[in-house]
Amino acid sequence: MESTNPFQLAQAQFDRGADLLGLPEHVRAFLRWPMREFHFRIPVRMDDGRLRMFQGFRVQHNDARGPNKGGIRFHPNETIDTVRALATWMTWKCAVADIPLGGGKGGVVVNPASLSVGEKERLCRGWVGAMWRNIGPRTDVPAPDVGTTPQMMAWMMDEYSRLVGQYTPGAFTGKPVGAGGSLGRTEATGFGVVHTVREAMKHLRINPRESLAALQGFGNVAQYAAIGFREILGGKVACVSCYDATEKRSYTFSHPEGVDARFLQTITDQYGTIDQAKAKAAGYLLEDGSAWIAKEVDVLIPAAIEEQLTAETSPQIDKRVKIIAEGANGPTTMEADEIIRQRGIFLIPDFLCNGGGVTTSYFESVQNDMNFHWSREEVLERVDQKMSSAFQAVLEMSLERKVSMRDAAYLVAVDRVVKAMQMRGWV
Ligand code: NAD
């Protein structure tokens, strides 16, 4: 890619899928761009009495299969192109998971850590004040993303309910349990990653009990992927890693007997940073942050940030590696994707692999509609069913068309969206 603009990447990936599907020009033109975009200014009264203006966005990429769905990101470098890309990927993610939702994403240009609790609440309410006519359980359902939290979703849901004049919990998902949130949401993405790895192992005839994994990251996704790898699959985790904001560098943590993720959770802060001294005292070995990628393991799970498997780093992948499960969004560059494909490593693409989170968000809105809450076991059982059938649909497509799992995921997702548009008479 000449440019790292994320929306150009999302469009280039879509074009590749559209070519494989042989989509006609007018259908491509429809799907290459979001259907609707909202750009708005949010006035917020700061604690010192001054009024400060914030830039807000909401992009609704496509709602042929159901209401738009996707998080709201609070980030100082947020741009409309990032939001467009993320909204586009949400359309494919919901379609591949086969949940009746479309793609959306929102954002505010702000560093949330620079705001007081009261300022954050007023900014959240201000976002809803600008958007409430264009969102809702049957229109567009936002959720948390980078820089936003369940508490913020509770404020947003409250503001929406106040403006429409009735309690409407299904207008936002990712709410705290007790304020309309769903049990199982915390574990869902990481466990979903493990469900797709289990299905890949069945296909490749790998015994999960004899398998070893190396993970990058130790935030929400990586913690539960590591726990699930051991508790659901019976495998062993060789290492996890994290970024230390004070030292401005990352570390890989390994243990000769395998990583105990439940123990590490007790010495990890809310940002996913593991306490180095306590880990060393418990017998953990600390290496450079890049060490995870070269470990002699069966499964690599990048579950931290984007662009970690690149043309430079992917040659370090050990020859024992058979599966790469993309827990993170966009961890593999186009160049690395090609290297991995040529080496014959089975890659589970991000919008299939990490779809457990949005699936549980969907279950949260279903529970809100029913006004009845499911048990944690029921939620997680349903996530497993959805992830397994999504995986099977993509695997079948990959075998039938003799394409990679990433291309197959695009084929399945784009085809489902196009069919819904055709049935509704849009194209
Ligand atoms: P998080 O903020 O909870 O954790 C991120 C982790 O990555 C932290 O442990 C951090 O220390 C680590 N990290 C950051 N930079 C690193 C580096 N250079 N080297 C090693 N470790 C590094 O985030 P999360 O919610 O776990 O999300 C991780 C990824 O998964 C993101 O790409 C996110 O978009 C994606 N994702 C998350 C969810 C979800 O439900 N949380 C759903 C779908 C996709």
Tab-separated table of C-alpha atoms and ligand atoms in Angstrom:
chain	number	residue	atom	x	y	z
A	1	MET	CA	0.000	0.000	0.000
A	2	GLU	CA	1.287	3.460	-0.831
A	3	SER	CA	-0.589	5.008	2.040
A	4	THR	CA	-1.524	3.786	5.503
A	5	ASN	CA	-4.905	5.517	5.406
A	6	PRO	CA	-7.141	2.847	7.008
A	7	PHE	CA	-10.130	3.612	4.786
A	8	GLN	CA	-8.052	3.073	1.649
A	9	LEU	CA	-7.004	-0.280	3.136
A	10	ALA	CA	-10.648	-1.194	3.855
A	11	GLN	CA	-11.586	-0.239	0.286
A	12	ALA	CA	-8.638	-2.198	-1.198
A	13	GLN	CA	-9.660	-5.300	0.790
A	14	PHE	CA	-13.263	-4.877	-0.338
A	15	ASP	CA	-12.149	-4.514	-3.987
A	16	ARG	CA	-10.278	-7.816	-3.730
A	17	GLY	CA	-13.424	-9.540	-2.377
A	18	ALA	CA	-15.586	-7.816	-5.015
A	19	ASP	CA	-13.255	-9.077	-7.774
A	20	LEU	CA	-13.458	-12.644	-6.458
A	21	LEU	CA	-17.264	-12.373	-6.327
A	22	GLY	CA	-17.434	-10.673	-9.724
A	23	LEU	CA	-19.663	-7.914	-8.339
A	24	PRO	CA	-21.143	-5.534	-10.905
A	25	GLU	CA	-19.944	-1.912	-10.864
A	26	HIS	CA	-23.109	-0.388	-9.363
A	27	VAL	CA	-23.011	-2.792	-6.388
A	28	ARG	CA	-19.333	-1.990	-5.776
A	29	ALA	CA	-20.090	1.718	-5.904
A	30	PHE	CA	-22.770	1.197	-3.240
A	31	LEU	CA	-20.506	-0.749	-0.854
A	32	ARG	CA	-17.181	1.092	-1.288
A	33	TRP	CA	-18.550	4.084	0.638
A	34	PRO	CA	-20.669	4.467	3.791
A	35	MET	CA	-24.380	5.152	3.273
A	36	ARG	CA	-24.460	7.988	5.811
A	37	GLU	CA	-21.990	10.119	7.775
A	38	PHE	CA	-22.552	12.560	10.588
A	39	HIS	CA	-19.972	15.214	11.507
A	40	PHE	CA	-20.909	17.366	14.465
A	41	ARG	CA	-19.530	19.706	17.111
A	42	ILE	CA	-20.197	18.931	20.776
A	43	PRO	CA	-20.155	21.854	23.248
A	44	VAL	CA	-19.068	20.748	26.734
A	45	ARG	CA	-18.978	22.901	29.903
A	46	MET	CA	-15.597	22.177	31.495
A	47	ASP	CA	-15.014	22.087	35.264
A	48	ASP	CA	-13.366	25.524	35.167
A	49	GLY	CA	-16.529	27.075	33.675
A	50	ARG	CA	-15.217	27.444	30.080
A	51	LEU	CA	-17.101	26.007	27.118
A	52	ARG	CA	-15.005	23.661	24.955
A	53	MET	CA	-15.985	22.341	21.514
A	54	PHE	CA	-15.256	18.722	20.536
A	55	GLN	CA	-15.428	17.135	17.088
A	56	GLY	CA	-17.745	14.108	16.888
A	57	PHE	CA	-18.467	11.563	14.146
A	58	ARG	CA	-20.829	8.700	13.387
A	59	VAL	CA	-20.560	6.681	10.202
A	60	GLN	CA	-23.306	4.250	9.116
A	61	HIS	CA	-21.714	2.090	6.443
A	62	ASN	CA	-24.522	-0.280	5.502
A	63	ASP	CA	-27.753	-1.413	7.183
A	64	ALA	CA	-29.153	-3.853	4.628
A	65	ARG	CA	-29.015	-6.727	7.159
A	66	GLY	CA	-30.222	-4.766	10.192
A	67	PRO	CA	-29.494	-1.706	12.362
A	68	ASN	CA	-25.963	-0.323	12.174
A	69	LYS	CA	-23.691	-1.563	14.948
A	70	GLY	CA	-20.283	-0.466	16.166
A	71	GLY	CA	-18.316	1.252	18.884
A	72	ILE	CA	-17.607	4.877	19.706
A	73	ARG	CA	-13.899	5.635	20.001
A	74	PHE	CA	-12.507	8.516	22.075
A	75	HIS	CA	-9.006	9.139	20.727
A	76	PRO	CA	-6.870	12.274	20.184
A	77	ASN	CA	-5.910	11.114	16.653
A	78	GLU	CA	-9.402	10.116	15.563
A	79	THR	CA	-10.128	10.935	11.909
A	80	ILE	CA	-13.154	10.486	9.693
A	81	ASP	CA	-11.203	7.978	7.590
A	82	THR	CA	-10.481	5.788	10.625
A	83	VAL	CA	-14.182	5.845	11.497
A	84	ARG	CA	-15.155	5.045	7.884
A	85	ALA	CA	-12.773	2.075	7.800
A	86	LEU	CA	-13.964	0.710	11.130
A	87	ALA	CA	-17.630	1.127	10.100
A	88	THR	CA	-16.955	-0.786	6.862
A	89	TRP	CA	-15.222	-3.618	8.737
A	90	MET	CA	-18.195	-3.802	11.128
A	91	THR	CA	-20.531	-4.483	8.189
A	92	TRP	CA	-18.397	-7.497	7.212
A	93	LYS	CA	-17.893	-8.626	10.820
A	94	CYS	CA	-21.644	-8.711	11.556
A	95	ALA	CA	-22.360	-10.419	8.232
A	96	VAL	CA	-19.749	-13.150	8.720
A	97	ALA	CA	-21.016	-13.794	12.268
A	98	ASP	CA	-24.493	-13.947	10.697
A	99	ILE	CA	-26.086	-11.562	13.178
A	100	PRO	CA	-28.859	-9.306	11.846
A	101	LEU	CA	-26.924	-6.043	12.083
A	102	GLY	CA	-25.125	-3.651	9.764
A	103	GLY	CA	-21.902	-1.694	10.194
A	104	GLY	CA	-21.365	1.563	12.040
A	105	LYS	CA	-18.700	3.350	14.033
A	106	GLY	CA	-18.383	6.613	15.918
A	107	GLY	CA	-15.772	8.776	17.472
A	108	VAL	CA	-14.718	11.926	19.251
A	109	VAL	CA	-11.352	13.644	18.849
A	110	VAL	CA	-10.299	13.676	22.511
A	111	ASN	CA	-7.869	12.126	24.948
A	112	PRO	CA	-10.317	10.794	27.556
A	113	ALA	CA	-7.545	10.629	30.184
A	114	SER	CA	-7.379	14.456	30.066
A	115	LEU	CA	-11.004	14.820	31.234
A	116	SER	CA	-12.489	14.703	34.739
A	117	VAL	CA	-15.300	12.219	35.422
A	118	GLY	CA	-17.890	15.013	35.170
A	119	GLU	CA	-16.437	16.282	31.877
A	120	LYS	CA	-16.517	12.747	30.447
A	121	GLU	CA	-20.157	12.371	31.436
A	122	ARG	CA	-21.095	15.718	29.846
A	123	LEU	CA	-19.198	14.799	26.649
A	124	CYS	CA	-21.039	11.450	26.448
A	125	ARG	CA	-24.392	13.148	26.973
A	126	GLY	CA	-23.417	15.798	24.380
A	127	TRP	CA	-22.609	13.076	21.808
A	128	VAL	CA	-26.088	11.622	22.304
A	129	GLY	CA	-27.643	15.109	22.203
A	130	ALA	CA	-26.190	15.538	18.707
A	131	MET	CA	-27.037	12.046	17.402
A	132	TRP	CA	-30.158	10.757	19.164
A	133	ARG	CA	-32.507	11.339	16.220
A	134	ASN	CA	-30.315	9.101	14.046
A	135	ILE	CA	-29.553	6.214	16.417
A	136	GLY	CA	-31.722	3.759	18.383
A	137	PRO	CA	-32.435	0.031	18.804
A	138	ARG	CA	-33.927	-0.224	15.284
A	139	THR	CA	-31.568	2.269	13.616
A	140	ASP	CA	-28.018	2.247	14.927
A	141	VAL	CA	-26.705	0.780	18.191
A	142	PRO	CA	-23.324	2.104	19.429
A	143	ALA	CA	-21.022	0.316	21.909
A	144	PRO	CA	-17.681	0.979	23.662
A	145	ASP	CA	-14.389	0.983	21.774
A	146	VAL	CA	-10.890	2.362	22.428
A	147	GLY	CA	-11.164	5.084	25.101
A	148	THR	CA	-14.799	4.436	26.018
A	149	THR	CA	-16.123	2.258	28.840
A	150	PRO	CA	-19.285	0.483	30.090
A	151	GLN	CA	-19.900	3.439	32.458
A	152	MET	CA	-19.908	5.807	29.477
A	153	MET	CA	-22.454	3.547	27.712
A	154	ALA	CA	-24.676	3.750	30.816
A	155	TRP	CA	-24.584	7.587	30.656
A	156	MET	CA	-25.295	7.520	26.921
A	157	MET	CA	-28.186	5.076	27.331
A	158	ASP	CA	-29.573	7.259	30.122
A	159	GLU	CA	-29.368	10.412	27.990
A	160	TYR	CA	-31.026	8.658	25.049
A	161	SER	CA	-33.821	7.353	27.320
A	162	ARG	CA	-34.318	10.875	28.741
A	163	LEU	CA	-34.548	12.455	25.277
A	164	VAL	CA	-36.987	9.890	23.836
A	165	GLY	CA	-39.020	9.854	27.057
A	166	GLN	CA	-38.789	6.137	27.805
A	167	TYR	CA	-36.262	3.651	29.176
A	168	THR	CA	-34.498	2.271	26.086
A	169	PRO	CA	-31.611	0.052	27.167
A	170	GLY	CA	-31.201	-1.485	23.690
A	171	ALA	CA	-29.983	1.840	22.244
A	172	PHE	CA	-26.412	1.092	23.453
A	173	THR	CA	-24.579	-2.130	24.237
A	174	GLY	CA	-21.526	-2.830	26.371
A	175	LYS	CA	-23.380	-1.389	29.364
A	176	PRO	CA	-22.409	-2.494	32.882
A	177	VAL	CA	-24.168	-5.564	34.284
A	178	GLY	CA	-26.967	-4.137	36.448
A	179	ALA	CA	-27.635	-1.274	33.992
A	180	GLY	CA	-28.829	-3.470	31.107
A	181	GLY	CA	-25.464	-5.092	30.303
A	182	SER	CA	-25.003	-8.787	29.517
A	183	LEU	CA	-23.179	-11.385	31.548
A	184	GLY	CA	-20.329	-12.983	29.603
A	185	ARG	CA	-19.377	-9.831	27.659
A	186	THR	CA	-15.957	-9.547	29.366
A	187	GLU	CA	-14.876	-13.040	28.331
A	188	ALA	CA	-16.689	-13.182	24.982
A	189	THR	CA	-14.054	-11.895	22.543
A	190	GLY	CA	-11.148	-13.923	23.962
A	191	PHE	CA	-13.218	-17.089	24.335
A	192	GLY	CA	-14.544	-16.585	20.780
A	193	VAL	CA	-10.937	-16.470	19.527
A	194	VAL	CA	-10.362	-19.830	21.233
A	195	HIS	CA	-13.538	-21.320	19.705
A	196	THR	CA	-12.234	-20.496	16.221
A	197	VAL	CA	-8.807	-21.969	17.104
A	198	ARG	CA	-10.538	-25.160	18.313
A	199	GLU	CA	-12.410	-25.438	14.982
A	200	ALA	CA	-9.177	-24.825	13.032
A	201	MET	CA	-7.457	-27.574	15.050
A	202	LYS	CA	-10.253	-30.025	14.223
A	203	HIS	CA	-9.800	-29.212	10.530
A	204	LEU	CA	-5.999	-29.517	10.686
A	205	ARG	CA	-6.148	-32.563	12.988
A	206	ILE	CA	-4.089	-30.982	15.744
A	207	ASN	CA	-4.521	-32.266	19.281
A	208	PRO	CA	-5.334	-29.147	21.383
A	209	ARG	CA	-4.071	-30.853	24.561
A	210	GLU	CA	-0.588	-31.092	23.120
A	211	SER	CA	-0.576	-27.598	21.661
A	212	LEU	CA	1.331	-24.518	22.687
A	213	ALA	CA	0.386	-20.874	21.975
A	214	ALA	CA	2.216	-17.532	22.075
A	215	LEU	CA	0.130	-14.408	22.586
A	216	GLN	CA	0.821	-10.740	22.043
A	217	GLY	CA	-0.959	-8.429	24.506
A	218	PHE	CA	-2.547	-8.958	27.895
A	219	GLY	CA	-5.650	-6.757	27.728
A	220	ASN	CA	-9.255	-7.879	27.560
A	221	VAL	CA	-8.911	-10.071	24.458
A	222	ALA	CA	-5.535	-11.680	25.240
A	223	GLN	CA	-6.394	-12.393	28.915
A	224	TYR	CA	-9.466	-14.436	28.028
A	225	ALA	CA	-7.846	-15.994	24.959
A	226	ALA	CA	-5.019	-17.204	27.255
A	227	ILE	CA	-7.481	-18.444	29.896
A	228	GLY	CA	-9.623	-20.145	27.245
A	229	PHE	CA	-6.627	-21.754	25.555
A	230	ARG	CA	-5.863	-23.561	28.793
A	231	GLU	CA	-9.347	-24.080	30.250
A	232	ILE	CA	-11.407	-24.710	27.087
A	233	LEU	CA	-8.802	-26.417	24.886
A	234	GLY	CA	-6.525	-27.945	27.509
A	235	GLY	CA	-3.458	-26.450	25.792
A	236	LYS	CA	-0.514	-24.527	27.209
A	237	VAL	CA	0.355	-20.833	26.812
A	238	ALA	CA	4.068	-20.179	26.324
A	239	CYS	CA	3.942	-16.396	26.666
A	240	VAL	CA	1.891	-13.205	26.735
A	241	SER	CA	3.154	-9.651	26.325
A	242	CYS	CA	2.289	-6.103	27.276
A	243	TYR	CA	3.266	-2.475	26.811
A	244	ASP	CA	4.691	-0.501	29.707
A	245	ALA	CA	3.627	3.145	29.319
A	246	THR	CA	6.152	4.422	31.887
A	247	GLU	CA	9.115	2.740	30.197
A	248	LYS	CA	7.594	3.229	26.722
A	249	ARG	CA	8.484	-0.306	25.650
A	250	SER	CA	6.917	-3.732	25.590
A	251	TYR	CA	7.883	-7.019	27.270
A	252	THR	CA	7.175	-10.700	26.663
A	253	PHE	CA	6.402	-12.754	29.803
A	254	SER	CA	6.967	-16.506	29.735
A	255	HIS	CA	7.103	-19.299	32.300
A	256	PRO	CA	8.847	-22.684	31.994
A	257	GLU	CA	5.642	-24.484	33.033
A	258	GLY	CA	3.376	-22.302	30.903
A	259	VAL	CA	1.723	-19.001	31.693
A	260	ASP	CA	-1.006	-18.954	34.367
A	261	ALA	CA	-3.232	-16.207	32.947
A	262	ARG	CA	-5.578	-16.209	35.944
A	263	PHE	CA	-2.621	-15.499	38.230
A	264	LEU	CA	-1.225	-12.819	35.881
A	265	GLN	CA	-4.641	-11.114	35.877
A	266	THR	CA	-4.235	-10.494	39.609
A	267	ILE	CA	-1.038	-8.487	38.960
A	268	THR	CA	-2.244	-6.619	35.834
A	269	ASP	CA	-3.706	-3.097	35.796
A	270	GLN	CA	-6.804	-1.860	33.919
A	271	TYR	CA	-4.684	-0.997	30.853
A	272	GLY	CA	-3.332	-4.550	30.530
A	273	THR	CA	0.127	-3.833	31.972
A	274	ILE	CA	1.598	-6.663	34.049
A	275	ASP	CA	3.581	-5.816	37.216
A	276	GLN	CA	7.135	-6.824	36.276
A	277	ALA	CA	8.510	-7.249	39.802
A	278	LYS	CA	5.636	-9.473	40.913
A	279	ALA	CA	5.884	-11.548	37.732
A	280	LYS	CA	9.649	-12.072	38.217
A	281	ALA	CA	9.056	-13.049	41.854
A	282	ALA	CA	6.607	-15.711	40.616
A	283	GLY	CA	9.250	-17.238	38.315
A	284	TYR	CA	8.359	-15.484	35.050
A	285	LEU	CA	11.050	-14.721	32.494
A	286	LEU	CA	10.977	-11.261	30.881
A	287	GLU	CA	12.180	-10.741	27.305
A	288	ASP	CA	11.851	-8.017	24.708
A	289	GLY	CA	8.303	-7.289	23.496
A	290	SER	CA	9.065	-8.750	20.065
A	291	ALA	CA	10.066	-12.205	21.440
A	292	TRP	CA	6.520	-13.640	21.275
A	293	ILE	CA	6.588	-13.815	17.484
A	294	ALA	CA	9.615	-16.152	17.269
A	295	LYS	CA	8.473	-18.679	19.881
A	296	GLU	CA	8.451	-22.359	18.928
A	297	VAL	CA	4.695	-22.878	19.250
A	298	ASP	CA	1.735	-24.259	17.292
A	299	VAL	CA	-0.476	-21.174	17.514
A	300	LEU	CA	0.314	-17.445	17.383
A	301	ILE	CA	-2.365	-15.085	18.687
A	302	PRO	CA	-1.679	-11.393	18.040
A	303	ALA	CA	-4.185	-9.750	20.421
A	304	ALA	CA	-2.757	-6.287	21.090
A	305	ILE	CA	-2.581	-3.723	18.292
A	306	GLU	CA	-2.532	-3.410	14.505
A	307	GLU	CA	0.367	-4.030	12.089
A	308	GLN	CA	2.450	-6.455	14.168
A	309	LEU	CA	2.997	-9.148	11.543
A	310	THR	CA	4.839	-7.278	8.817
A	311	ALA	CA	7.247	-8.032	5.957
A	312	GLU	CA	10.091	-7.509	8.504
A	313	THR	CA	8.725	-9.512	11.444
A	314	SER	CA	6.925	-12.432	9.766
A	315	PRO	CA	10.109	-14.242	8.581
A	316	GLN	CA	10.818	-14.782	12.317
A	317	ILE	CA	7.727	-17.001	12.675
A	318	ASP	CA	8.907	-20.470	13.757
A	319	LYS	CA	8.408	-23.435	11.419
A	320	ARG	CA	6.318	-25.218	14.075
A	321	VAL	CA	3.555	-22.562	13.785
A	322	LYS	CA	0.445	-23.958	12.092
A	323	ILE	CA	-2.265	-21.450	13.059
A	324	ILE	CA	-2.364	-17.651	13.403
A	325	ALA	CA	-5.524	-16.386	15.112
A	326	GLU	CA	-6.027	-12.627	14.707
A	327	GLY	CA	-7.510	-11.569	18.040
A	328	ALA	CA	-6.601	-7.930	17.319
A	329	ASN	CA	-8.029	-5.888	14.458
A	330	GLY	CA	-5.636	-5.535	11.527
A	331	PRO	CA	-2.493	-7.137	13.082
A	332	THR	CA	-1.207	-8.361	9.674
A	333	THR	CA	-0.069	-6.141	6.808
A	334	MET	CA	-0.890	-7.037	3.194
A	335	GLU	CA	2.784	-8.017	2.592
A	336	ALA	CA	2.922	-10.293	5.664
A	337	ASP	CA	-0.390	-11.848	4.641
A	338	GLU	CA	1.247	-12.984	1.405
A	339	ILE	CA	4.295	-14.425	3.242
A	340	ILE	CA	2.010	-16.318	5.652
A	341	ARG	CA	-0.114	-17.626	2.773
A	342	GLN	CA	2.982	-18.880	0.925
A	343	ARG	CA	4.226	-20.668	4.027
A	344	GLY	CA	0.901	-22.465	4.272
A	345	ILE	CA	0.103	-21.259	7.787
A	346	PHE	CA	-3.643	-21.367	8.499
A	347	LEU	CA	-4.708	-17.782	9.336
A	348	ILE	CA	-8.037	-17.029	11.024
A	349	PRO	CA	-8.805	-13.449	9.900
A	350	ASP	CA	-9.648	-10.721	12.419
A	351	PHE	CA	-13.265	-10.037	11.576
A	352	LEU	CA	-14.051	-13.757	11.903
A	353	CYS	CA	-11.714	-14.479	14.832
A	354	ASN	CA	-12.674	-11.604	17.158
A	355	GLY	CA	-16.416	-11.546	16.370
A	356	GLY	CA	-17.351	-12.930	19.819
A	357	GLY	CA	-17.548	-9.380	21.208
A	358	VAL	CA	-20.066	-8.025	18.736
A	359	THR	CA	-22.017	-11.275	18.936
A	360	THR	CA	-22.439	-10.756	22.677
A	361	SER	CA	-23.359	-7.113	22.037
A	362	TYR	CA	-26.107	-8.418	19.781
A	363	PHE	CA	-27.205	-10.837	22.530
A	364	GLU	CA	-27.260	-7.897	24.947
A	365	SER	CA	-29.721	-5.995	22.743
A	366	VAL	CA	-31.823	-9.161	22.304
A	367	GLN	CA	-31.988	-9.512	26.111
A	368	ASN	CA	-32.895	-5.810	26.397
A	369	ASP	CA	-35.730	-6.310	23.878
A	370	MET	CA	-36.982	-9.384	25.774
A	371	ASN	CA	-36.573	-7.605	29.102
A	372	PHE	CA	-35.099	-10.871	30.368
A	373	HIS	CA	-31.488	-11.695	31.200
A	374	TRP	CA	-29.704	-14.906	30.322
A	375	SER	CA	-27.181	-16.680	32.543
A	376	ARG	CA	-23.452	-16.334	31.801
A	377	GLU	CA	-23.381	-19.977	30.672
A	378	GLU	CA	-26.263	-19.427	28.259
A	379	VAL	CA	-24.576	-16.372	26.718
A	380	LEU	CA	-21.221	-18.122	26.311
A	381	GLU	CA	-22.819	-21.276	24.916
A	382	ARG	CA	-24.591	-19.199	22.256
A	383	VAL	CA	-21.334	-17.342	21.444
A	384	ASP	CA	-19.645	-20.721	20.904
A	385	GLN	CA	-22.437	-21.831	18.541
A	386	LYS	CA	-22.279	-18.599	16.514
A	387	MET	CA	-18.465	-18.587	16.293
A	388	SER	CA	-18.330	-22.256	15.287
A	389	SER	CA	-20.913	-21.883	12.536
A	390	ALA	CA	-19.266	-18.682	11.249
A	391	PHE	CA	-15.940	-20.530	11.115
A	392	GLN	CA	-17.482	-23.485	9.252
A	393	ALA	CA	-19.122	-21.216	6.651
A	394	VAL	CA	-15.789	-19.494	5.954
A	395	LEU	CA	-13.843	-22.769	5.909
A	396	GLU	CA	-16.288	-24.291	3.407
A	397	MET	CA	-15.957	-21.245	1.166
A	398	SER	CA	-12.164	-21.364	1.437
A	399	LEU	CA	-12.089	-25.042	0.405
A	400	GLU	CA	-14.681	-24.618	-2.338
A	401	ARG	CA	-13.048	-21.586	-3.960
A	402	LYS	CA	-9.456	-22.589	-3.032
A	403	VAL	CA	-8.790	-19.212	-1.434
A	404	SER	CA	-7.310	-18.128	1.903
A	405	MET	CA	-9.529	-17.851	4.997
A	406	ARG	CA	-9.306	-14.028	4.740
A	407	ASP	CA	-10.507	-13.995	1.150
A	408	ALA	CA	-13.175	-16.567	2.033
A	409	ALA	CA	-14.403	-14.424	4.948
A	410	TYR	CA	-14.792	-11.484	2.546
A	411	LEU	CA	-16.620	-13.709	0.059
A	412	VAL	CA	-19.085	-14.931	2.704
A	413	ALA	CA	-19.642	-11.500	4.268
A	414	VAL	CA	-19.923	-9.387	1.119
A	415	ASP	CA	-22.179	-11.966	-0.526
A	416	ARG	CA	-24.584	-11.946	2.452
A	417	VAL	CA	-24.793	-8.143	2.418
A	418	VAL	CA	-25.303	-8.019	-1.362
A	419	LYS	CA	-28.056	-10.674	-1.152
A	420	ALA	CA	-29.864	-8.648	1.540
A	421	MET	CA	-29.588	-5.517	-0.639
A	422	GLN	CA	-30.954	-7.410	-3.630
A	423	MET	CA	-33.860	-8.910	-1.667
A	424	ARG	CA	-34.745	-5.460	-0.354
A	425	GLY	CA	-34.670	-4.069	-3.893
A	426	TRP	CA	-31.722	-1.714	-3.299
A	427	VAL	CA	-29.530	-2.892	-6.172
B	1	NAD	P1	-6.743	-3.570	25.704
B	1	NAD	O1	-6.484	-2.118	25.636
B	1	NAD	O2	-7.561	-4.137	26.811
B	1	NAD	O3	-5.333	-4.364	25.708
B	1	NAD	C1	-4.313	-4.133	24.814
B	1	NAD	C2	-3.108	-4.932	25.289
B	1	NAD	O4	-2.071	-4.849	24.315
B	1	NAD	C3	-2.499	-4.432	26.598
B	1	NAD	O5	-2.071	-5.521	27.385
B	1	NAD	C4	-1.283	-3.647	26.125
B	1	NAD	O6	-0.260	-3.562	27.109
B	1	NAD	C5	-0.855	-4.496	24.956
B	1	NAD	N1	0.018	-3.823	24.006
B	1	NAD	C6	-0.136	-2.610	23.431
B	1	NAD	N2	0.885	-2.346	22.613
B	1	NAD	C7	1.707	-3.429	22.673
B	1	NAD	C8	2.940	-3.781	22.071
B	1	NAD	N3	3.530	-2.956	21.208
B	1	NAD	N4	3.491	-4.973	22.361
B	1	NAD	C9	2.892	-5.818	23.225
B	1	NAD	N5	1.740	-5.551	23.835
B	1	NAD	C10	1.160	-4.371	23.557
B	1	NAD	O7	-7.383	-3.944	24.296
B	1	NAD	P2	-8.316	-5.176	23.930
B	1	NAD	O8	-9.729	-4.819	24.187
B	1	NAD	O9	-7.741	-6.426	24.505
B	1	NAD	O10	-8.144	-5.180	22.331
B	1	NAD	C11	-7.002	-5.731	21.699
B	1	NAD	C12	-7.253	-5.777	20.211
B	1	NAD	O11	-8.431	-6.544	19.937
B	1	NAD	C13	-7.501	-4.450	19.514
B	1	NAD	O12	-7.003	-4.536	18.198
B	1	NAD	C14	-9.012	-4.353	19.472
B	1	NAD	O13	-9.472	-3.494	18.434
B	1	NAD	C15	-9.372	-5.781	19.188
B	1	NAD	N6	-10.749	-6.165	19.548
B	1	NAD	C16	-11.174	-6.068	20.833
B	1	NAD	C17	-12.467	-6.480	21.151
B	1	NAD	C18	-12.977	-6.453	22.574
B	1	NAD	O14	-14.081	-6.931	22.802
B	1	NAD	N7	-12.204	-5.959	23.536
B	1	NAD	C19	-13.326	-6.973	20.155
B	1	NAD	C20	-12.856	-7.071	18.856
B	1	NAD	C21	-11.555	-6.664	18.571
